[in-house]
Amino acid sequence: MPNPTPKSWLPSANTPHCDLPLQNLPYCAFQTETGPHLAIGIGDSILDLHTLSHTTLLPEETRAACRAPYLNTLMEQGRPAALRERLTELLAETATPVDIAKIKPHLRPIKDIRFAKPVNIPNYTDFYASLHHATNVGKLFRPDQPLLPNYKYIPIGYHGRASSIVLSGTPITRPDGQIKLNTFGPTQQLDYELEVAAYIATGNHLGHPIPIAEAEQHLFGITLLNDWSARDIQSWEYQPLGPFLSKSFATTISPWVVPMEALAPYRVPLAPRPTSDPAPLPYLASNAPSAIDLHLEVFLTTQSMRASSLPPHQLSSANLRDLYWSFPQLVAHHTSNGCNLLPGDLLASGTISGPTEGSQGSLLEITQRGATPLTLLNGETRTFLQDGDEVILRGYCEREGLPRIGLGECRGTVTVKKSP
C-alpha cells in the first residue's frame, strides 16, 4: 500500500484537491510530431515516458515498452512494480538534485498537450453490475418483476464494439436507427451512462479460466467510461439478444488509466448482500476487499448555459462501492468458460446507480423514461439529451489523511450528423 505522506518536488502535485499527486501517477498518451508518446500524470504536468526511456533512469526491462505507442506492451508485463517504484523515487521530494535535473526536460504542461488513446483496446465487454440501476430500469419495463431470475446469480454482460470507443472530448454524432412502428431516423432518446471500466493486464490463455483468487492481479488500472445509449432504438432491438446498434455508435473513455496500486488505500468490501440473496457460487466467492470507494459525479451543460457562462448542472452523484458485482468477479466470470482475455481488453461496470435519490447514473432513470422532465439551473428541461448538450463524468477517491486520487474527466458533446 503506498505511503500517503510523501510529497513531490513538483509543487503543483502537492496542492489541496490535486487529482494527480505523487501517489497517483496515472498513465496516459499524448500526440507529438513523431506520433503518440506514453506518459504519466503528475500535478499540472505529464512526464514523457517515451523520451525518458532513452535514458538510464527507468528500469531496463520496461524501456522498450515505454517507447510503444500504446500501453499494451507494458500491460503484457502484468503490473510492472519496478517502473512505478522508480517513477515515484524520481518524482518524490527526496529525489537527488542530479535526478531532478535529468527529469525536468521530460515534463510538459498538461494544458499544452493533446491526449491520444492510451490503449489499443482489442475487446470491450460491458456488464450490468449495479443492482440499483438494474432495479430502477426493471421497474420501468417490468414493474411486477424488475429483476430477472438470473441477476443475483451471475454477472450479466454483453460484448460491445471496441472500434467505436473514442477519447474524451470527441464529438458524439446523434445516431440513426430503426425505431418501433417501422420508422428509421435519428434517435430521440439519446442518453449517457455513468460507468467505470478496468483494463486487463496479462490476461489468460484460451481454455484456462482465471480463479477468483487471482483475478485482481489481472487488472491493470481503471478509467471513466460513458456508454452512450439510444433508448428508443434499444427498446426495439434488445430482445431476444440484447443491445446492438443502440450502443455501438460511440463509447467515451477518459484519457487517464489509474493503476490499481494507486487505489489500494481505498479498497473496501462490496456492499453487503441481503441475507435473502443467494451467496455467490464458489468460483465467484471472495472475502477480499474487492470494491473501491470511488466518488462519481455527472454534470451537464447546454449550448444556452455555455453562452451565458453558467456552471455545469450536476445530474447525479454515486459511488463505485455500491456495485453488486466486483471487477475481480467480472474477470472470474468472463473467463469461467475458458474465454481468453487479452492485454488491453476493457471491462466496463455498466451504469452505476446508488440506493438514494440523486444517485441515478442515466437520464432513463432520472426522468423515468422521459415521463418526468428534469429542470436545469437556467430553467431548460430535459427528458433525454439534445443537440449541443455536453455530458461530463468525474471521479475521485478521497479520505481524511490520504491524498486525493483523481480519474480526471470524461467529456462528450452531442452533434448532428452532417450531410455527405
Short mmCIF file of C-alpha atoms in Angstrom, two decimals:
data_model
loop_
_atom_site.label_atom_id
_atom_site.label_comp_id
_atom_site.label_asym_id
_atom_site.label_seq_id
_atom_site.Cartn_x
_atom_site.Cartn_y
_atom_site.Cartn_z
CA MET A 1 0.00 0.00 0.00
CA PRO A 2 1.51 3.39 -0.98
CA ASN A 3 2.62 5.69 1.80
CA PRO A 4 0.12 8.58 1.96
CA THR A 5 2.64 11.12 3.30
CA PRO A 6 5.46 11.64 0.73
CA LYS A 7 5.31 14.73 -1.45
CA SER A 8 6.76 15.60 -4.83
CA TRP A 9 9.41 18.16 -5.68
CA LEU A 10 6.89 19.39 -8.27
CA PRO A 11 4.85 21.95 -6.25
CA SER A 12 1.61 21.52 -8.26
CA ALA A 13 1.42 17.86 -7.18
CA ASN A 14 1.14 18.88 -3.53
CA THR A 15 -1.71 21.38 -3.76
CA PRO A 16 -5.02 20.61 -1.99
CA HIS A 17 -7.51 18.63 -4.08
CA CYS A 18 -4.89 17.89 -6.76
CA ASP A 19 -6.09 14.90 -8.81
CA LEU A 20 -2.56 13.86 -9.73
CA PRO A 21 -0.42 13.66 -6.58
CA LEU A 22 2.69 11.52 -6.27
CA GLN A 23 0.56 8.60 -5.08
CA ASN A 24 -1.50 8.50 -8.30
CA LEU A 25 0.81 8.61 -11.34
CA PRO A 26 -1.85 7.59 -13.88
CA TYR A 27 -0.80 6.54 -17.36
CA CYS A 28 -1.84 8.42 -20.50
CA ALA A 29 -0.70 9.05 -24.07
CA PHE A 30 -0.28 12.30 -25.98
CA GLN A 31 0.33 13.39 -29.55
CA THR A 32 3.75 14.54 -30.76
CA GLU A 33 5.11 15.40 -34.20
CA THR A 34 6.50 11.87 -34.50
CA GLY A 35 3.45 10.04 -33.14
CA PRO A 36 1.89 9.24 -29.76
CA HIS A 37 4.07 9.04 -26.65
CA LEU A 38 3.21 7.30 -23.39
CA ALA A 39 3.35 9.38 -20.23
CA ILE A 40 2.27 9.59 -16.60
CA GLY A 41 0.46 12.47 -14.93
CA ILE A 42 1.92 14.41 -12.00
CA GLY A 43 0.48 17.70 -10.70
CA ASP A 44 -0.17 20.04 -13.63
CA SER A 45 2.23 18.16 -15.92
CA ILE A 46 2.84 14.91 -17.72
CA LEU A 47 6.16 13.07 -17.74
CA ASP A 48 7.09 11.76 -21.20
CA LEU A 49 7.98 8.08 -20.73
CA HIS A 50 8.98 7.71 -24.38
CA THR A 51 11.80 10.25 -24.23
CA LEU A 52 12.70 9.24 -20.67
CA SER A 53 13.13 5.64 -21.82
CA HIS A 54 16.14 6.70 -23.89
CA THR A 55 17.97 7.49 -20.64
CA THR A 56 19.16 5.11 -17.93
CA LEU A 57 16.68 6.48 -15.39
CA LEU A 58 13.99 3.83 -16.00
CA PRO A 59 14.30 0.07 -15.31
CA GLU A 60 15.90 -1.55 -18.32
CA GLU A 61 13.17 -4.21 -18.66
CA THR A 62 10.48 -1.55 -19.16
CA ARG A 63 12.24 0.89 -21.51
CA ALA A 64 11.17 -0.74 -24.78
CA ALA A 65 7.55 -0.91 -23.59
CA CYS A 66 7.65 2.79 -22.70
CA ARG A 67 8.56 3.57 -26.32
CA ALA A 68 5.48 1.81 -27.69
CA PRO A 69 2.56 3.96 -28.92
CA TYR A 70 0.13 2.18 -26.55
CA LEU A 71 0.24 0.71 -23.04
CA ASN A 72 -0.45 -2.83 -24.31
CA THR A 73 3.22 -3.86 -24.34
CA LEU A 74 3.58 -2.68 -20.75
CA MET A 75 0.36 -4.48 -19.82
CA GLU A 76 1.80 -7.72 -21.16
CA GLN A 77 4.34 -7.48 -18.34
CA GLY A 78 1.50 -7.55 -15.80
CA ARG A 79 1.61 -4.70 -13.31
CA PRO A 80 5.24 -3.52 -13.58
CA ALA A 81 6.02 -2.62 -9.96
CA ALA A 82 9.63 -1.70 -10.73
CA LEU A 83 8.57 1.07 -13.12
CA ARG A 84 6.07 2.58 -10.68
CA GLU A 85 8.56 2.41 -7.81
CA ARG A 86 11.25 4.08 -9.89
CA LEU A 87 8.95 6.87 -11.10
CA THR A 88 7.88 7.50 -7.51
CA GLU A 89 11.53 7.79 -6.47
CA LEU A 90 12.34 10.18 -9.30
CA LEU A 91 9.38 12.48 -8.58
CA ALA A 92 9.48 12.42 -4.76
CA GLU A 93 10.85 15.38 -2.82
CA THR A 94 13.68 13.06 -1.68
CA ALA A 95 14.97 12.67 -5.26
CA THR A 96 18.56 13.74 -5.81
CA PRO A 97 19.28 17.11 -7.45
CA VAL A 98 21.02 15.26 -10.26
CA ASP A 99 17.93 13.12 -11.00
CA ILE A 100 15.60 16.13 -10.76
CA ALA A 101 17.73 17.98 -13.31
CA LYS A 102 17.53 14.95 -15.63
CA ILE A 103 13.75 14.62 -15.22
CA LYS A 104 12.73 18.24 -15.81
CA PRO A 105 13.36 18.26 -19.61
CA HIS A 106 10.84 15.41 -19.97
CA LEU A 107 7.97 17.26 -18.27
CA ARG A 108 5.26 19.04 -20.26
CA PRO A 109 2.32 21.13 -19.00
CA ILE A 110 -0.97 19.27 -19.37
CA LYS A 111 -2.59 22.41 -20.77
CA ASP A 112 -0.24 22.29 -23.77
CA ILE A 113 -0.71 18.66 -24.83
CA ARG A 114 -3.29 16.84 -26.93
CA PHE A 115 -4.20 13.47 -25.46
CA ALA A 116 -4.19 10.27 -27.52
CA LYS A 117 -5.78 6.90 -26.82
CA PRO A 118 -3.59 5.24 -24.19
CA VAL A 119 -4.55 1.66 -25.05
CA ASN A 120 -5.19 -0.23 -28.27
CA ILE A 121 -8.35 -1.96 -27.00
CA PRO A 122 -8.71 -5.44 -28.56
CA ASN A 123 -12.08 -6.26 -26.98
CA TYR A 124 -14.75 -4.45 -24.97
CA THR A 125 -17.26 -6.08 -22.62
CA ASP A 126 -19.97 -4.10 -20.85
CA PHE A 127 -21.52 -5.55 -17.72
CA TYR A 128 -24.66 -4.77 -15.74
CA ALA A 129 -23.10 -4.88 -12.27
CA SER A 130 -25.20 -2.27 -10.42
CA LEU A 131 -28.18 -3.82 -8.65
CA HIS A 132 -29.71 -0.38 -8.10
CA HIS A 133 -29.52 0.51 -11.79
CA ALA A 134 -30.89 -2.87 -12.84
CA THR A 135 -33.77 -2.49 -10.39
CA ASN A 136 -34.55 1.10 -11.43
CA VAL A 137 -34.65 0.19 -15.11
CA GLY A 138 -36.52 -3.05 -14.46
CA LYS A 139 -39.30 -1.17 -12.68
CA LEU A 140 -39.80 0.98 -15.79
CA PHE A 141 -40.32 -2.02 -18.06
CA ARG A 142 -41.41 -4.82 -15.69
CA PRO A 143 -42.98 -3.26 -12.57
CA ASP A 144 -44.02 -6.66 -11.21
CA GLN A 145 -40.62 -8.29 -11.75
CA PRO A 146 -37.83 -5.65 -12.00
CA LEU A 147 -35.01 -8.18 -11.80
CA LEU A 148 -34.87 -11.28 -13.95
CA PRO A 149 -34.25 -14.52 -12.01
CA ASN A 150 -30.58 -14.84 -13.04
CA TYR A 151 -29.38 -11.37 -11.97
CA LYS A 152 -28.26 -12.26 -8.44
CA TYR A 153 -26.56 -15.47 -9.57
CA ILE A 154 -24.32 -14.37 -12.45
CA PRO A 155 -22.79 -11.09 -13.66
CA ILE A 156 -24.77 -10.08 -16.75
CA GLY A 157 -22.85 -8.61 -19.68
CA TYR A 158 -22.59 -8.29 -23.43
CA HIS A 159 -19.76 -7.89 -25.92
CA GLY A 160 -19.53 -4.28 -27.07
CA ARG A 161 -17.85 -2.63 -30.02
CA ALA A 162 -14.18 -1.78 -29.43
CA SER A 163 -13.80 0.09 -32.74
CA SER A 164 -16.19 2.89 -31.72
CA ILE A 165 -14.53 3.66 -28.37
CA VAL A 166 -13.42 7.29 -28.50
CA LEU A 167 -11.35 9.57 -26.28
CA SER A 168 -12.83 12.21 -24.02
CA GLY A 169 -13.64 15.39 -25.97
CA THR A 170 -14.59 13.58 -29.18
CA PRO A 171 -17.97 14.86 -30.51
CA ILE A 172 -20.79 12.30 -30.37
CA THR A 173 -22.90 12.15 -33.52
CA ARG A 174 -26.57 11.51 -32.87
CA PRO A 175 -27.16 8.07 -34.40
CA ASP A 176 -29.89 6.98 -36.81
CA GLY A 177 -31.69 3.73 -36.23
CA GLN A 178 -34.81 1.70 -36.63
CA ILE A 179 -37.47 2.52 -34.07
CA LYS A 180 -40.87 0.95 -33.39
CA LEU A 181 -43.73 1.48 -35.85
CA ASN A 182 -41.44 0.69 -38.77
CA THR A 183 -39.61 4.03 -38.75
CA PHE A 184 -35.94 4.89 -39.32
CA GLY A 185 -34.29 8.14 -38.29
CA PRO A 186 -32.29 9.97 -35.59
CA THR A 187 -32.75 8.73 -32.05
CA GLN A 188 -34.98 10.97 -29.94
CA GLN A 189 -33.91 9.30 -26.69
CA LEU A 190 -30.15 9.73 -26.57
CA ASP A 191 -28.78 9.01 -23.10
CA TYR A 192 -25.50 8.77 -21.22
CA GLU A 193 -24.38 6.03 -18.82
CA LEU A 194 -22.07 6.68 -15.86
CA GLU A 195 -19.57 3.83 -15.80
CA VAL A 196 -16.10 2.82 -14.67
CA ALA A 197 -14.03 0.37 -16.71
CA ALA A 198 -11.00 -1.77 -15.92
CA TYR A 199 -8.15 -2.58 -18.31
CA ILE A 200 -6.81 -6.13 -18.35
CA ALA A 201 -3.10 -6.71 -17.78
CA THR A 202 -1.70 -10.13 -18.72
CA GLY A 203 -4.97 -11.94 -19.43
CA ASN A 204 -5.19 -15.72 -19.81
CA HIS A 205 -4.77 -18.49 -22.34
CA LEU A 206 -7.78 -19.85 -24.21
CA GLY A 207 -9.39 -22.65 -22.21
CA HIS A 208 -7.80 -21.60 -18.89
CA PRO A 209 -10.17 -19.72 -16.54
CA ILE A 210 -8.80 -17.16 -14.09
CA PRO A 211 -9.61 -18.20 -10.50
CA ILE A 212 -11.28 -15.54 -8.35
CA ALA A 213 -8.25 -15.55 -6.00
CA GLU A 214 -6.01 -14.49 -8.92
CA ALA A 215 -8.40 -12.17 -10.73
CA GLU A 216 -7.20 -8.99 -9.01
CA GLN A 217 -3.68 -9.44 -10.42
CA HIS A 218 -5.09 -9.38 -13.96
CA LEU A 219 -6.43 -5.83 -13.50
CA PHE A 220 -4.04 -3.14 -14.73
CA GLY A 221 -5.99 0.02 -13.92
CA ILE A 222 -9.32 1.81 -14.26
CA THR A 223 -10.81 4.68 -16.23
CA LEU A 224 -14.07 6.61 -16.54
CA LEU A 225 -16.43 5.47 -19.29
CA ASN A 226 -19.65 6.84 -20.81
CA ASP A 227 -21.58 4.19 -22.72
CA TRP A 228 -23.86 6.39 -24.85
CA SER A 229 -27.25 4.77 -25.48
CA ALA A 230 -30.12 5.35 -27.90
CA ARG A 231 -33.02 4.21 -25.73
CA ASP A 232 -35.71 4.17 -28.42
CA ILE A 233 -33.52 2.09 -30.74
CA GLN A 234 -32.57 -0.12 -27.80
CA SER A 235 -36.14 -0.86 -26.76
CA TRP A 236 -36.97 -2.10 -30.30
CA GLU A 237 -33.87 -4.25 -30.82
CA TYR A 238 -32.79 -5.62 -27.44
CA GLN A 239 -34.98 -8.74 -27.44
CA PRO A 240 -34.02 -11.54 -27.72
CA LEU A 241 -30.22 -10.97 -27.92
CA GLY A 242 -29.62 -7.67 -26.10
CA PRO A 243 -28.20 -4.26 -27.17
CA PHE A 244 -26.71 -3.84 -30.63
CA LEU A 245 -26.86 -0.65 -32.73
CA SER A 246 -28.26 1.34 -29.80
CA LYS A 247 -24.83 1.10 -28.13
CA SER A 248 -22.22 0.54 -30.83
CA PHE A 249 -22.19 4.07 -32.29
CA ALA A 250 -19.91 5.53 -29.56
CA THR A 251 -18.40 4.86 -26.14
CA THR A 252 -16.27 7.57 -24.50
CA ILE A 253 -13.29 6.92 -22.21
CA SER A 254 -11.14 9.22 -20.09
CA PRO A 255 -7.52 9.71 -21.23
CA TRP A 256 -6.19 8.54 -17.83
CA VAL A 257 -5.51 4.97 -16.71
CA VAL A 258 -5.24 4.96 -12.91
CA PRO A 259 -3.13 2.00 -11.71
CA MET A 260 -4.67 -0.42 -9.25
CA GLU A 261 -1.77 0.26 -6.89
CA ALA A 262 -2.88 3.89 -6.53
CA LEU A 263 -6.33 2.70 -5.46
CA ALA A 264 -5.12 0.25 -2.80
CA PRO A 265 -5.84 2.53 0.21
CA TYR A 266 -9.43 2.92 -0.97
CA ARG A 267 -10.31 -0.75 -1.30
CA VAL A 268 -13.40 -1.73 0.67
CA PRO A 269 -15.74 -4.72 0.83
CA LEU A 270 -18.66 -4.80 -1.58
CA ALA A 271 -21.93 -3.54 -0.17
CA PRO A 272 -23.35 -6.36 1.99
CA ARG A 273 -25.93 -8.54 0.30
CA PRO A 274 -29.31 -9.01 1.95
CA THR A 275 -29.49 -12.32 3.80
CA SER A 276 -32.26 -13.36 1.44
CA ASP A 277 -29.97 -13.09 -1.58
CA PRO A 278 -28.15 -16.21 -2.85
CA ALA A 279 -24.49 -16.49 -1.93
CA PRO A 280 -22.12 -16.33 -4.93
CA LEU A 281 -21.14 -19.72 -6.28
CA PRO A 282 -17.62 -20.84 -5.23
CA TYR A 283 -15.96 -19.62 -8.44
CA LEU A 284 -17.23 -16.09 -7.65
CA ALA A 285 -16.85 -16.16 -3.86
CA SER A 286 -14.18 -13.97 -2.25
CA ASN A 287 -13.70 -12.27 1.11
CA ALA A 288 -11.09 -9.83 -0.20
CA PRO A 289 -11.93 -6.09 -0.15
CA SER A 290 -12.64 -6.06 -3.87
CA ALA A 291 -14.71 -2.85 -4.17
CA ILE A 292 -13.33 0.70 -4.48
CA ASP A 293 -14.55 3.73 -2.53
CA LEU A 294 -14.66 5.92 -5.65
CA HIS A 295 -16.87 9.01 -5.78
CA LEU A 296 -18.52 9.60 -9.16
CA GLU A 297 -20.30 12.68 -10.49
CA VAL A 298 -22.20 13.57 -13.67
CA PHE A 299 -22.64 17.12 -15.00
CA LEU A 300 -24.50 18.57 -17.98
CA THR A 301 -24.05 21.82 -19.87
CA THR A 302 -26.25 23.03 -22.73
CA GLN A 303 -25.43 25.44 -25.52
CA SER A 304 -27.50 28.09 -23.77
CA MET A 305 -25.74 27.54 -20.45
CA ARG A 306 -22.30 27.86 -22.03
CA ALA A 307 -23.35 31.00 -23.92
CA SER A 308 -24.42 32.52 -20.60
CA SER A 309 -21.25 31.33 -18.81
CA LEU A 310 -23.32 29.27 -16.38
CA PRO A 311 -21.67 26.45 -14.44
CA PRO A 312 -22.49 22.84 -15.32
CA HIS A 313 -25.64 21.36 -13.78
CA GLN A 314 -24.90 18.34 -11.57
CA LEU A 315 -27.16 15.47 -12.55
CA SER A 316 -26.11 12.83 -10.06
CA SER A 317 -23.52 11.52 -7.60
CA ALA A 318 -22.78 7.84 -7.00
CA ASN A 319 -20.07 5.56 -5.63
CA LEU A 320 -18.40 2.53 -7.20
CA ARG A 321 -18.52 0.67 -3.88
CA ASP A 322 -22.28 0.18 -4.38
CA LEU A 323 -21.82 -2.33 -7.22
CA TYR A 324 -23.38 -5.77 -6.72
CA TRP A 325 -20.53 -7.49 -8.59
CA SER A 326 -16.85 -6.50 -8.26
CA PHE A 327 -14.27 -6.26 -11.04
CA PRO A 328 -12.46 -9.44 -9.83
CA GLN A 329 -15.81 -11.25 -10.04
CA LEU A 330 -16.34 -9.89 -13.55
CA VAL A 331 -12.92 -11.24 -14.59
CA ALA A 332 -13.53 -14.64 -12.98
CA HIS A 333 -16.96 -14.97 -14.59
CA HIS A 334 -15.82 -13.72 -18.01
CA THR A 335 -13.10 -16.38 -18.16
CA SER A 336 -15.03 -19.16 -16.38
CA ASN A 337 -15.85 -20.83 -19.71
CA GLY A 338 -12.25 -20.57 -20.88
CA CYS A 339 -12.67 -17.25 -22.74
CA ASN A 340 -9.27 -15.63 -23.17
CA LEU A 341 -8.84 -12.00 -22.13
CA LEU A 342 -6.07 -10.06 -23.86
CA PRO A 343 -3.79 -7.28 -22.55
CA GLY A 344 -5.70 -4.03 -23.01
CA ASP A 345 -9.18 -5.57 -23.03
CA LEU A 346 -11.72 -3.25 -21.44
CA LEU A 347 -14.34 -4.48 -18.94
CA ALA A 348 -16.96 -1.87 -18.03
CA SER A 349 -19.14 -1.90 -14.94
CA GLY A 350 -22.40 -0.96 -16.62
CA THR A 351 -24.35 2.06 -15.42
CA ILE A 352 -23.57 2.86 -11.78
CA SER A 353 -26.50 3.98 -9.64
CA GLY A 354 -26.81 4.21 -5.88
CA PRO A 355 -29.63 3.41 -3.47
CA THR A 356 -30.75 7.03 -2.90
CA GLU A 357 -32.42 9.76 -4.92
CA GLY A 358 -29.82 11.76 -6.83
CA SER A 359 -27.53 8.77 -7.39
CA GLN A 360 -29.04 7.50 -10.66
CA GLY A 361 -26.49 7.00 -13.43
CA SER A 362 -28.62 7.77 -16.51
CA LEU A 363 -31.39 10.06 -17.73
CA LEU A 364 -33.52 6.97 -18.32
CA GLU A 365 -33.72 6.61 -14.54
CA ILE A 366 -33.71 10.30 -13.59
CA THR A 367 -36.63 11.19 -15.88
CA GLN A 368 -38.47 7.88 -15.51
CA ARG A 369 -38.10 7.07 -19.22
CA GLY A 370 -38.97 10.66 -20.11
CA ALA A 371 -42.17 10.86 -18.05
CA THR A 372 -40.70 13.32 -15.51
CA PRO A 373 -38.65 16.04 -17.24
CA LEU A 374 -35.56 17.35 -15.48
CA THR A 375 -35.31 21.12 -14.90
CA LEU A 376 -31.82 22.58 -15.23
CA LEU A 377 -30.31 25.60 -13.44
CA ASN A 378 -31.32 28.02 -16.21
CA GLY A 379 -34.90 26.72 -16.48
CA GLU A 380 -34.33 24.47 -19.51
CA THR A 381 -35.81 20.99 -19.27
CA ARG A 382 -34.57 17.62 -20.46
CA THR A 383 -36.02 14.16 -20.81
CA PHE A 384 -33.11 12.93 -22.95
CA LEU A 385 -30.06 14.66 -24.46
CA GLN A 386 -30.46 17.37 -27.07
CA ASP A 387 -28.01 18.53 -29.72
CA GLY A 388 -25.27 20.67 -28.21
CA ASP A 389 -25.54 19.07 -24.76
CA GLU A 390 -22.21 18.16 -23.16
CA VAL A 391 -22.01 15.38 -20.56
CA ILE A 392 -19.09 15.43 -18.11
CA LEU A 393 -18.16 12.50 -15.87
CA ARG A 394 -15.74 12.96 -12.96
CA GLY A 395 -14.34 10.52 -10.42
CA TYR A 396 -12.01 10.61 -7.43
CA CYS A 397 -11.04 8.75 -4.27
CA GLU A 398 -10.71 10.91 -1.18
CA ARG A 399 -10.42 10.17 2.52
CA GLU A 400 -9.09 12.05 5.54
CA GLY A 401 -5.36 11.51 5.92
CA LEU A 402 -4.97 10.23 2.36
CA PRO A 403 -4.26 12.03 -0.92
CA ARG A 404 -6.97 12.61 -3.49
CA ILE A 405 -6.66 10.14 -6.38
CA GLY A 406 -8.45 11.57 -9.41
CA LEU A 407 -9.63 9.88 -12.59
CA GLY A 408 -9.91 13.20 -14.41
CA GLU A 409 -12.86 13.87 -16.70
CA CYS A 410 -14.73 12.05 -19.44
CA ARG A 411 -16.49 14.52 -21.79
CA GLY A 412 -18.64 14.30 -24.88
CA THR A 413 -20.84 16.78 -26.77
CA VAL A 414 -23.81 15.69 -28.86
CA THR A 415 -23.69 16.83 -32.50
CA VAL A 416 -25.95 16.41 -35.54
CA LYS A 417 -24.92 14.10 -38.36
CA LYS A 418 -23.60 16.16 -41.27
CA SER A 419 -24.93 15.57 -44.76
CA PRO A 420 -22.47 13.71 -47.02
#
